[in-house]
Short mmCIF file of C-alpha atoms in Angstrom, two decimals:
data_model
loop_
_atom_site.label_atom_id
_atom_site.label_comp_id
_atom_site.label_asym_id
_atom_site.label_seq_id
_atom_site.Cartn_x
_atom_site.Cartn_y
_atom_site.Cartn_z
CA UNK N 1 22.74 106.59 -103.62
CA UNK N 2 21.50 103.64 -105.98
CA UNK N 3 24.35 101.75 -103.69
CA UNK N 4 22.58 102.71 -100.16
CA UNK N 5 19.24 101.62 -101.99
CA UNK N 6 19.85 98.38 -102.99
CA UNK N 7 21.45 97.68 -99.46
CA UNK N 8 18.44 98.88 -97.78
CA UNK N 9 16.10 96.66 -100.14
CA UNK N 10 18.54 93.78 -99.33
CA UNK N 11 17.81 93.93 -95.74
CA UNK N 12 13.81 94.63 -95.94
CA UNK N 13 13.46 91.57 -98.34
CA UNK N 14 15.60 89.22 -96.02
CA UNK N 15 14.00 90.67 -92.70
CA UNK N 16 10.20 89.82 -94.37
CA UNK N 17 12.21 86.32 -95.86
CA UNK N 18 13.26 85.71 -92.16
CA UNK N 19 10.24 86.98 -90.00
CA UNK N 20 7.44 85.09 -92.27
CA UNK N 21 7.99 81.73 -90.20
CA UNK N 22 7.24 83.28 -86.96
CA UNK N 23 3.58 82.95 -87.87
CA UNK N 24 4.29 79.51 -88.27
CA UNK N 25 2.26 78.07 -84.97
CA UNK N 26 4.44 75.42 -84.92
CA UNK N 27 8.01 77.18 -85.08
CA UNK N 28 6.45 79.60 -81.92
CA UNK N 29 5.82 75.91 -80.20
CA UNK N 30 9.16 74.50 -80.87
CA UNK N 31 11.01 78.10 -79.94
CA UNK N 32 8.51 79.33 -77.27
CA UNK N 33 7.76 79.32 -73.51
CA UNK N 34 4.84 77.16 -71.76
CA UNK N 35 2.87 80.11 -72.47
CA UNK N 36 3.47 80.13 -76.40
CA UNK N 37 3.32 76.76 -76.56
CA UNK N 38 -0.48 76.92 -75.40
CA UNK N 39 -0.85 79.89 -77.86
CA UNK N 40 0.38 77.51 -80.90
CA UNK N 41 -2.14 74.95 -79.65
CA UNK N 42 -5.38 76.80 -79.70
CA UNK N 43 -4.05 78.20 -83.11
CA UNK N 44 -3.63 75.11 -84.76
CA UNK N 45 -6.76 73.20 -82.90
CA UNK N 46 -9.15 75.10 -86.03
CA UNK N 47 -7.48 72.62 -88.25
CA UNK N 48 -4.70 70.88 -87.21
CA UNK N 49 -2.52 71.59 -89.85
CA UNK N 50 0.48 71.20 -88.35
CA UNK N 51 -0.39 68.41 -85.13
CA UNK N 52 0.81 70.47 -82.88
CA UNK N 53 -1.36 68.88 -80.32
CA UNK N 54 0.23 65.82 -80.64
CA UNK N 55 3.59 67.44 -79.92
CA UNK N 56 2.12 69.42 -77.09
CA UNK N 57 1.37 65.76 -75.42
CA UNK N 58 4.21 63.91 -76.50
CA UNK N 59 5.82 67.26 -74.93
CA UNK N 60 4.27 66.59 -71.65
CA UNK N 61 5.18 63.51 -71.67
CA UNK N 62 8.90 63.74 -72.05
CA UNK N 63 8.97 66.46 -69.08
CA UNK N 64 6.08 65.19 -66.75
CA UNK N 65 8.90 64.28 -63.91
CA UNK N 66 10.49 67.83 -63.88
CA UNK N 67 7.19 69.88 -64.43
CA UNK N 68 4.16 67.85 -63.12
CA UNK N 69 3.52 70.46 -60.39
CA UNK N 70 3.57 73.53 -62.04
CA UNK N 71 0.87 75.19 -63.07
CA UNK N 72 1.33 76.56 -66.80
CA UNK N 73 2.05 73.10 -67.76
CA UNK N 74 -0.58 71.46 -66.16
CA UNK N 75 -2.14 74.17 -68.70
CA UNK N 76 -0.13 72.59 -71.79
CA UNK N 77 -1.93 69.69 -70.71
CA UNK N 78 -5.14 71.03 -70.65
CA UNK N 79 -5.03 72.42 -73.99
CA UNK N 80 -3.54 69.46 -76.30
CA UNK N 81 -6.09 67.39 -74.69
CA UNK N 82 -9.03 69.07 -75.64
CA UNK N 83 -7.17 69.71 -79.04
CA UNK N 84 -5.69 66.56 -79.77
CA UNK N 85 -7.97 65.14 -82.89
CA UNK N 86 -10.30 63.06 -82.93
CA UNK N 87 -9.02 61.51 -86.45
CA UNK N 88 -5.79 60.39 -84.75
CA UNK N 89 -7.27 59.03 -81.64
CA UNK N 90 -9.59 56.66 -83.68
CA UNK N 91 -6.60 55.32 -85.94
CA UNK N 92 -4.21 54.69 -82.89
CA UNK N 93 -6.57 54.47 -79.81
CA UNK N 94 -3.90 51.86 -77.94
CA UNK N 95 -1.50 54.48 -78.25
CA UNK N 96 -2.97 57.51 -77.13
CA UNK N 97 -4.66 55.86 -74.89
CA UNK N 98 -1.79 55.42 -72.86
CA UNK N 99 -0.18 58.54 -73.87
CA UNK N 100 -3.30 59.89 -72.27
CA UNK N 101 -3.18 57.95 -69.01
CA UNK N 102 0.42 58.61 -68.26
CA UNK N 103 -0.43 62.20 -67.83
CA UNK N 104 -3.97 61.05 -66.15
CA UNK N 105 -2.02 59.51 -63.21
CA UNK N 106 1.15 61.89 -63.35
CA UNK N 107 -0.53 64.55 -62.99
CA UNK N 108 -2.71 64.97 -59.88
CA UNK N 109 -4.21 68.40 -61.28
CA UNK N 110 -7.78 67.90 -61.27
CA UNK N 111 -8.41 69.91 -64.32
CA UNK N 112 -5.72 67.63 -66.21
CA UNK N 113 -7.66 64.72 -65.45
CA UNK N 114 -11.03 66.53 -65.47
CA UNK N 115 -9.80 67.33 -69.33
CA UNK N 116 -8.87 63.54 -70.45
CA UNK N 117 -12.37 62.65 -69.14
CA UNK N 118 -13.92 64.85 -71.27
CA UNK N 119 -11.84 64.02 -74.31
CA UNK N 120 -13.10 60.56 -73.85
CA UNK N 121 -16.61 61.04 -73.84
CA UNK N 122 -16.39 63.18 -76.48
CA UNK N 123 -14.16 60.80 -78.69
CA UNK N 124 -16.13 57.57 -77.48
CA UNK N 125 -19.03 58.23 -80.02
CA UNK N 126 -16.54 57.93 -82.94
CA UNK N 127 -14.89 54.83 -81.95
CA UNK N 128 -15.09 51.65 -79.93
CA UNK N 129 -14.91 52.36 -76.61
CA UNK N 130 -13.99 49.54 -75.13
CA UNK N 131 -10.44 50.58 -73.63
CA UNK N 132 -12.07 53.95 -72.77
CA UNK N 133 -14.78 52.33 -70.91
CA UNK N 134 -11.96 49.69 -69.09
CA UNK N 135 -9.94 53.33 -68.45
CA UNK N 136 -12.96 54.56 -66.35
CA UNK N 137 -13.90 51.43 -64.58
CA UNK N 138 -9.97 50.96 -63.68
CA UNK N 139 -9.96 54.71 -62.47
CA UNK N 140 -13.34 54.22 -60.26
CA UNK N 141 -12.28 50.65 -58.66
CA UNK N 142 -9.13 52.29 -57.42
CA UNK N 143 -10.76 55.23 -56.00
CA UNK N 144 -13.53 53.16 -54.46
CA UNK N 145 -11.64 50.96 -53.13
CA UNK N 146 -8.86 53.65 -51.34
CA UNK N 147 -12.33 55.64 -50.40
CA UNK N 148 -10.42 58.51 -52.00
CA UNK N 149 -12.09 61.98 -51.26
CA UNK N 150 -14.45 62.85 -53.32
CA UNK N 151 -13.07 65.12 -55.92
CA UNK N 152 -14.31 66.63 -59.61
CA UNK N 153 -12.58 63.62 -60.76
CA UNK N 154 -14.69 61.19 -59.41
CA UNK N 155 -17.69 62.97 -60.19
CA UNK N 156 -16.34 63.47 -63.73
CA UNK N 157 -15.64 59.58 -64.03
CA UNK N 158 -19.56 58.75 -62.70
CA UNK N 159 -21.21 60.97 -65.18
CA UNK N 160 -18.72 60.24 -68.06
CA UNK N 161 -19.60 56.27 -67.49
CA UNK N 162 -23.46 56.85 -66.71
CA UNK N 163 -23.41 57.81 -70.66
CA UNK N 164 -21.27 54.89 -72.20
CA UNK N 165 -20.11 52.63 -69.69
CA UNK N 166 -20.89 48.67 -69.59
CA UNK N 167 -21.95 46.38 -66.81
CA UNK N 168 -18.59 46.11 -65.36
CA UNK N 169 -19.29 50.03 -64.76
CA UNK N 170 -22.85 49.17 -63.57
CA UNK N 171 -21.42 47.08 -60.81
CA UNK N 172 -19.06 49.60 -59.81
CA UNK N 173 -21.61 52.05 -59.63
CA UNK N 174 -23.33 49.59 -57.10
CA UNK N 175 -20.60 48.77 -55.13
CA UNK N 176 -20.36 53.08 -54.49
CA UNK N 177 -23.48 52.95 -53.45
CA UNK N 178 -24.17 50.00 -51.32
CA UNK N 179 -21.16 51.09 -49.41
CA UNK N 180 -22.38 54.53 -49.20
CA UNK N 181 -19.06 55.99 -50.46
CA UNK N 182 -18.97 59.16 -51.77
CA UNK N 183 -22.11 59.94 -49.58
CA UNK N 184 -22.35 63.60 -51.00
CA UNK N 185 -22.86 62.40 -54.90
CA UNK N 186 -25.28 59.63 -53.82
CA UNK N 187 -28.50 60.86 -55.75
CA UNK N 188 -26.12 61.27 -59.04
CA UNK N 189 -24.27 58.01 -58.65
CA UNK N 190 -28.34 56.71 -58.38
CA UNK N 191 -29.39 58.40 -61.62
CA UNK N 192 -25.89 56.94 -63.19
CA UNK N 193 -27.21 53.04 -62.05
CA UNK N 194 -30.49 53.73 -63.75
CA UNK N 195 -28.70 55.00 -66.92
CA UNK N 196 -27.17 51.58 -67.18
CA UNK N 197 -29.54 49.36 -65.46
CA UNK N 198 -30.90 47.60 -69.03
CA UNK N 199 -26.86 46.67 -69.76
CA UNK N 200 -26.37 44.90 -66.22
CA UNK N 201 -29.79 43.25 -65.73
CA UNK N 202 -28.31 39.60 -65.32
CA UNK N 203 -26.10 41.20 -62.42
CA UNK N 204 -28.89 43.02 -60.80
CA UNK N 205 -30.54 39.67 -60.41
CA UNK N 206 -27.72 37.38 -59.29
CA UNK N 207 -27.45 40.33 -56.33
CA UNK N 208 -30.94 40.09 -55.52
CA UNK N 209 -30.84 36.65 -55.53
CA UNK N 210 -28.12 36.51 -52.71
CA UNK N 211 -29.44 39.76 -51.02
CA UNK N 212 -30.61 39.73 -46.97
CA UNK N 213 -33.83 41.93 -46.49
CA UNK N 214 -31.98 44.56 -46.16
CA UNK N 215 -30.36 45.02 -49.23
CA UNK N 216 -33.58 44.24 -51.29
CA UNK N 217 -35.36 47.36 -50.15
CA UNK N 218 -32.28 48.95 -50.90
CA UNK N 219 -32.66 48.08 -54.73
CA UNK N 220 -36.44 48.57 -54.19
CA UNK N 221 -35.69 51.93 -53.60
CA UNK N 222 -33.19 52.65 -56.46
CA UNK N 223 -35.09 51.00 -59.39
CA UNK N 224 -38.58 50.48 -58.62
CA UNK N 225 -39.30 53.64 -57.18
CA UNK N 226 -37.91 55.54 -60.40
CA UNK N 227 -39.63 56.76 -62.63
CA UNK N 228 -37.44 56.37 -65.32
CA UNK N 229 -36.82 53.43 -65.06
CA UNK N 230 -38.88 50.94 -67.95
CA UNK N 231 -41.64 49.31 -66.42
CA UNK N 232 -39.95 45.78 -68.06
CA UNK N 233 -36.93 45.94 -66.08
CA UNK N 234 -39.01 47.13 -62.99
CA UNK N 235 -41.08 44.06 -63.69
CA UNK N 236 -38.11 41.73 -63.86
CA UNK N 237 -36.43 43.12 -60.38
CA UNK N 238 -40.06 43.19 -59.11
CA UNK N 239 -40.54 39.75 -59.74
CA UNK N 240 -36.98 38.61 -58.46
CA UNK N 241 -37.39 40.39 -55.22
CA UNK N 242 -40.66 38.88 -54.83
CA UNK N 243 -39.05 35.28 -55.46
CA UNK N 244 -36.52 35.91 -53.29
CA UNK N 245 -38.56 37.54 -50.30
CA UNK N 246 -40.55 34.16 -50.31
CA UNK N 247 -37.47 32.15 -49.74
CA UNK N 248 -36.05 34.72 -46.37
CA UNK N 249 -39.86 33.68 -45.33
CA UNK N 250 -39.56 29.89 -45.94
CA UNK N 251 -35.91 29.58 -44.75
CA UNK N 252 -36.17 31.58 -41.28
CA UNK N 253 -40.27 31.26 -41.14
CA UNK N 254 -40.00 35.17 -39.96
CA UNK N 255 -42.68 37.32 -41.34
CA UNK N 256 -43.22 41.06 -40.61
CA UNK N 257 -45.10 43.55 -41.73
CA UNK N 258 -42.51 45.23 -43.26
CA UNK N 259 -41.43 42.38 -45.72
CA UNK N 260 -45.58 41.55 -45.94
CA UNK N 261 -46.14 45.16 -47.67
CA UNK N 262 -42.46 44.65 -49.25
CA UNK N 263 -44.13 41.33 -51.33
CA UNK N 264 -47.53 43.12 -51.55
CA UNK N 265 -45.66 46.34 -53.94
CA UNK N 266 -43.67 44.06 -55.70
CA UNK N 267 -46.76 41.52 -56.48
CA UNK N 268 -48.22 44.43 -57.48
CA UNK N 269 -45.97 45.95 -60.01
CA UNK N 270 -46.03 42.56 -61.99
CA UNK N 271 -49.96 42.14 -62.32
CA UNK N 272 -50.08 46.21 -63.09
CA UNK N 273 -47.53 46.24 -65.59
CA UNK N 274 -49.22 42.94 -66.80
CA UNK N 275 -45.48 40.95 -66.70
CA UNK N 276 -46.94 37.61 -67.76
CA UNK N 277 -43.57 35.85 -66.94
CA UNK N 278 -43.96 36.07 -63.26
CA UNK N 279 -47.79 35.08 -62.86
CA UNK N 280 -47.08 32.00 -61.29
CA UNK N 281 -44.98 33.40 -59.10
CA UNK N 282 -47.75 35.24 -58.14
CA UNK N 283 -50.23 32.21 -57.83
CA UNK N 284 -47.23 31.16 -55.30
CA UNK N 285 -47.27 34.03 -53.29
CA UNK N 286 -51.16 33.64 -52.49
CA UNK N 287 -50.49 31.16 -49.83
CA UNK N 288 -48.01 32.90 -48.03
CA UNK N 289 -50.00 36.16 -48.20
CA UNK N 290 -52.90 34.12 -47.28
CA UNK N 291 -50.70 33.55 -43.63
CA UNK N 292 -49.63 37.46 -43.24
CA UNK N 293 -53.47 38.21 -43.84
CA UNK N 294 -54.23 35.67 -40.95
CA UNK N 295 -51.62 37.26 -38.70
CA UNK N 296 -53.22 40.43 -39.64
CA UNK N 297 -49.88 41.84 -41.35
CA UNK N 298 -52.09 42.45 -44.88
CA UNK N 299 -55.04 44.62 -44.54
CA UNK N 300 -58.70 43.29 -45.81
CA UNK N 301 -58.19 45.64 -48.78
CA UNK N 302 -54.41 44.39 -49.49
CA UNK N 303 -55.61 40.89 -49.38
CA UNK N 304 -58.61 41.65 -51.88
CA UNK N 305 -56.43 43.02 -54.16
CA UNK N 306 -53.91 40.17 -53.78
CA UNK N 307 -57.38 37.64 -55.06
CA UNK N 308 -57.44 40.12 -57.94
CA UNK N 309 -53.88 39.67 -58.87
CA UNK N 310 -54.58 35.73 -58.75
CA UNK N 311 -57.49 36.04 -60.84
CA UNK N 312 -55.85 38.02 -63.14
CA UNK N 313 -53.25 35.48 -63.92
CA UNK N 314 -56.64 33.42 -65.35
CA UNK N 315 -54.93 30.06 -65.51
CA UNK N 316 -56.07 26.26 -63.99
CA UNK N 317 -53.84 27.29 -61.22
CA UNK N 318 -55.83 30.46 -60.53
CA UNK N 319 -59.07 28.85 -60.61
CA UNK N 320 -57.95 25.89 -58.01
CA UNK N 321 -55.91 28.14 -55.59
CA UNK N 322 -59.03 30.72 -55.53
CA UNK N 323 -61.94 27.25 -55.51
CA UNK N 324 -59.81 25.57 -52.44
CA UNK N 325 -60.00 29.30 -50.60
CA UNK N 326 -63.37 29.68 -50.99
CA UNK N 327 -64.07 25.88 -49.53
CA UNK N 328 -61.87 27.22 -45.96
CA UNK N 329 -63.85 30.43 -46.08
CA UNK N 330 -67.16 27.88 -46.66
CA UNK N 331 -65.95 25.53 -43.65
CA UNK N 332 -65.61 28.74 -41.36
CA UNK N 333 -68.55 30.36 -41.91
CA UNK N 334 -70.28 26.68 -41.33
CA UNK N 335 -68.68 26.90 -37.68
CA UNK N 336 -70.16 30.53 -36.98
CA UNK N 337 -66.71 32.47 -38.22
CA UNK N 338 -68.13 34.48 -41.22
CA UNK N 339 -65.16 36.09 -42.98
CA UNK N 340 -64.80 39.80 -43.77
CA UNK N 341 -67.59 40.77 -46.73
CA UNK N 342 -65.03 42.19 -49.32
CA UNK N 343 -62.89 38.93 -48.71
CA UNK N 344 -65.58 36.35 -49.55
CA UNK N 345 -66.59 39.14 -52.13
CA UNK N 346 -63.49 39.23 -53.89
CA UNK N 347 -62.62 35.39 -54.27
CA UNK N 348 -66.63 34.95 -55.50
CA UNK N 349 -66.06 37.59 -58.12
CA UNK N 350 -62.99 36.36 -59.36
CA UNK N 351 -64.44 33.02 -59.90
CA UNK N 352 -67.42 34.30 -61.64
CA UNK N 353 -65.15 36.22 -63.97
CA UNK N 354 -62.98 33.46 -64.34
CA UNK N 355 -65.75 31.27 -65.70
CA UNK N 356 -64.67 27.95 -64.88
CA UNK N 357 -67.11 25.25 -64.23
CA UNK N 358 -64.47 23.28 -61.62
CA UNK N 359 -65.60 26.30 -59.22
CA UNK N 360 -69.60 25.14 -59.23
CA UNK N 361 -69.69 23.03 -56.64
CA UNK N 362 -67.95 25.55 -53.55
CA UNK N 363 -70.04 28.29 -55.39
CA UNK N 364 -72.96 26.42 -54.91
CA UNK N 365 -72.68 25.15 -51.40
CA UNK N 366 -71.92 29.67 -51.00
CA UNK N 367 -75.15 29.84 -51.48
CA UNK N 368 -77.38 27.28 -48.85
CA UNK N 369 -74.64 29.38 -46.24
CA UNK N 370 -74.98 31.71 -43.47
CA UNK N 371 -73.66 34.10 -45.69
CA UNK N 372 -75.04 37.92 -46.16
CA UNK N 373 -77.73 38.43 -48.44
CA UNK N 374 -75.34 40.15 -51.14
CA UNK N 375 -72.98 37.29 -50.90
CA UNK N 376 -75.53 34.97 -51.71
CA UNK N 377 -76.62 36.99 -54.71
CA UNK N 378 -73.30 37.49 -55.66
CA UNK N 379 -72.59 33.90 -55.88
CA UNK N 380 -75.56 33.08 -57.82
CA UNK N 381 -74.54 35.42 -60.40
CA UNK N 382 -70.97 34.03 -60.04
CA UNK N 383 -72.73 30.68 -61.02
CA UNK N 384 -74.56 31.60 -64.06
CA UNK N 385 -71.47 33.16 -65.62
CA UNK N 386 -69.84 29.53 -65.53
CA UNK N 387 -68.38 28.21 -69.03
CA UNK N 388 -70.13 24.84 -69.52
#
């Protein structure tokens, strides 16, 4: 009997001895199926005791030829992605890296690739993300370029880079849109561009500066009709598509109304958001709006408020371009051709409020003119507000 017993306490100690390991997450990865090995994974991601998600990968890896079809190990995939630690990643980023991107573009399973993606955003906070950024852009110029359909991939790749990509993803984002590709994500691949539009604002320019008519209201309509967009970088594109509009009009002599209310918005978003940098610019402009007014392509109340934008740029340029306007309007209304009231108005009240004396002697001669009575008045008060 004390024989049988000490058999049967031999067995239950070596059978607990033996089964203890099976617990062991990483003994069920080495000895289990795809299934298991997922298990093991998600047991081990708490705390990574064992790095069984970097054996999951490294597993992939190795068998990515035979099994990059099927299913369950697209699944592997999936899971020692989203496990694999962050720790690890930062000390060897090269190397995973490409450990990463060997299953990216071996495996075509959009939730595979879907996964790496948002690894990579999640990781990118923790470390340079350089490469990671360079990953995306490489992954988005390809699929531009092929006009791939669009996928959760691609729309993955646009919102992962509208959070931490660089210019080079800025211009990629512009080249998607310009083309019109990927038509159906258009109004996210627009809020993406004005996520990075204050790391790619020397790019913006150089395209405006080389952009047709065409393509300037098509960045009018991105940036400068956003709202979110800061009213310093819609001042700088303002100002640029300004420039540039004046140069189409110079070069081909072709004005519209279109492109006369397309200078009129953008001379107007410098003087409101008071961008000081682009005043003369603005000075500039007044002669060629002067023209569009004349061909009756700028309302009466556009051109007034064109006069205020010159006055409000109060510099010696101001004060001569708005003087030598009111001497034409003078000489016209000496032949019988009185201009419109809140024209003559406006270019008398910014002088008065300008204050300088170089404006006395057209304000004067205002004044002994066939001008209406208010004009007249308003002229004399324009002259007693002159600085002497």
């Amino acid at each position: 009997m004390k024989k049988l017993t000490a058999i049967l306490a031999f067995f239950f100690i070596a059978g607990t001895i033996y089964s203890a390991p099976a617990s062991n997450p990483k003994i069920k990865f080495i000895k289990g199926n795809i299934q298991d090995k997922i298990a093991s994974v998600k047991e081990d991601a708490i705390d990574n005791a064992y790095s069984i998600a970097q054996s999951a990968v490294d597993f992939v890896i190795e068998n990515i030829e035979l099994l990059k079809d099927d299913r369950d190990f697209a699944g592997l995939a999936v899971a020692s992605v989203y496990a694999y630690p962050e720790k690890e990643f930062s000390e060897n980023v090269d190397l995973v890296l490409g450990k990463f991107g060997s299953i990216f573009y071996l495996i075509k399973d959009q939730n595979v690739r879907v996964s790496i993606l948002d690894k990579l955003l999640s990781v990118s906070s923790a470390i340079s993300n350089d490469e990671i950024v360079a990953f995306i852009n490489n992954y988005l110029a390809g699929a531009s370029n092929d006009k791939v359909v669009l996928t959760d991939v691609e729309k993955k790749s646009i919102q992962v880079i509208s959070k931490i990509g660089n210019d080079k993803s800025f211009e990629l984002l512009y080249y998607i849109y310009n083309h019109d590709i990927w038509p159906e994500y258009r109004k996210e691949t627009k809020k993406a561009l004005i996520s990075l539009a204050d790391k790619s604002t020397g790019f913006l320019m150089n395209e405006i500066r080389k952009a047709d008519f065409t393509e300037m209201k098509l960045i009018y309509s991105i940036f400068i009709e956003n709202s979110e967009l800061s009213s310093t970088i819609k001042s700088e594109i303002a100002e640029n598509l300004l420039s540039n509009s004046m140069i189409i009009i110079r070069d081909s002599s072709k004005i519209s109304k279109e492109l006369s209310a397309f200078q009129f918005n953008n001379c107007s978003i410098i003087c409101h958001n008071s961008w000081t940098r682009g005043y003369a610019l603005v000075i500039s402009y007044f002669d060629i709006a002067k023209t569009e007014f004349a061909a009756g392509f700028l309302t009466n109340e556009q051109f007034a408020t064109i006069i205020s934008y010159v006055e409000k740029t109060a510099s010696k340029d101001s004060v001569k371009v708005l003087t030598a306007y009111l001497e034409e309007l003078n000489k016209e209304t000496e032949k019988g051709n009185l201009p419109a009231s809140n024209i003559a108005s406006a270019v008398i009240q910014a002088l008065g409020n300008l204050g300088d004396k170089s404006a006395f002697d057209c304000l004067l001669f205002t004044t002994y003119l066939n001008y209406p009575e208010d004009i007249v008045a308003q002229a004399r008060r324009a002259l007693s507000s002159l600085k002497w």
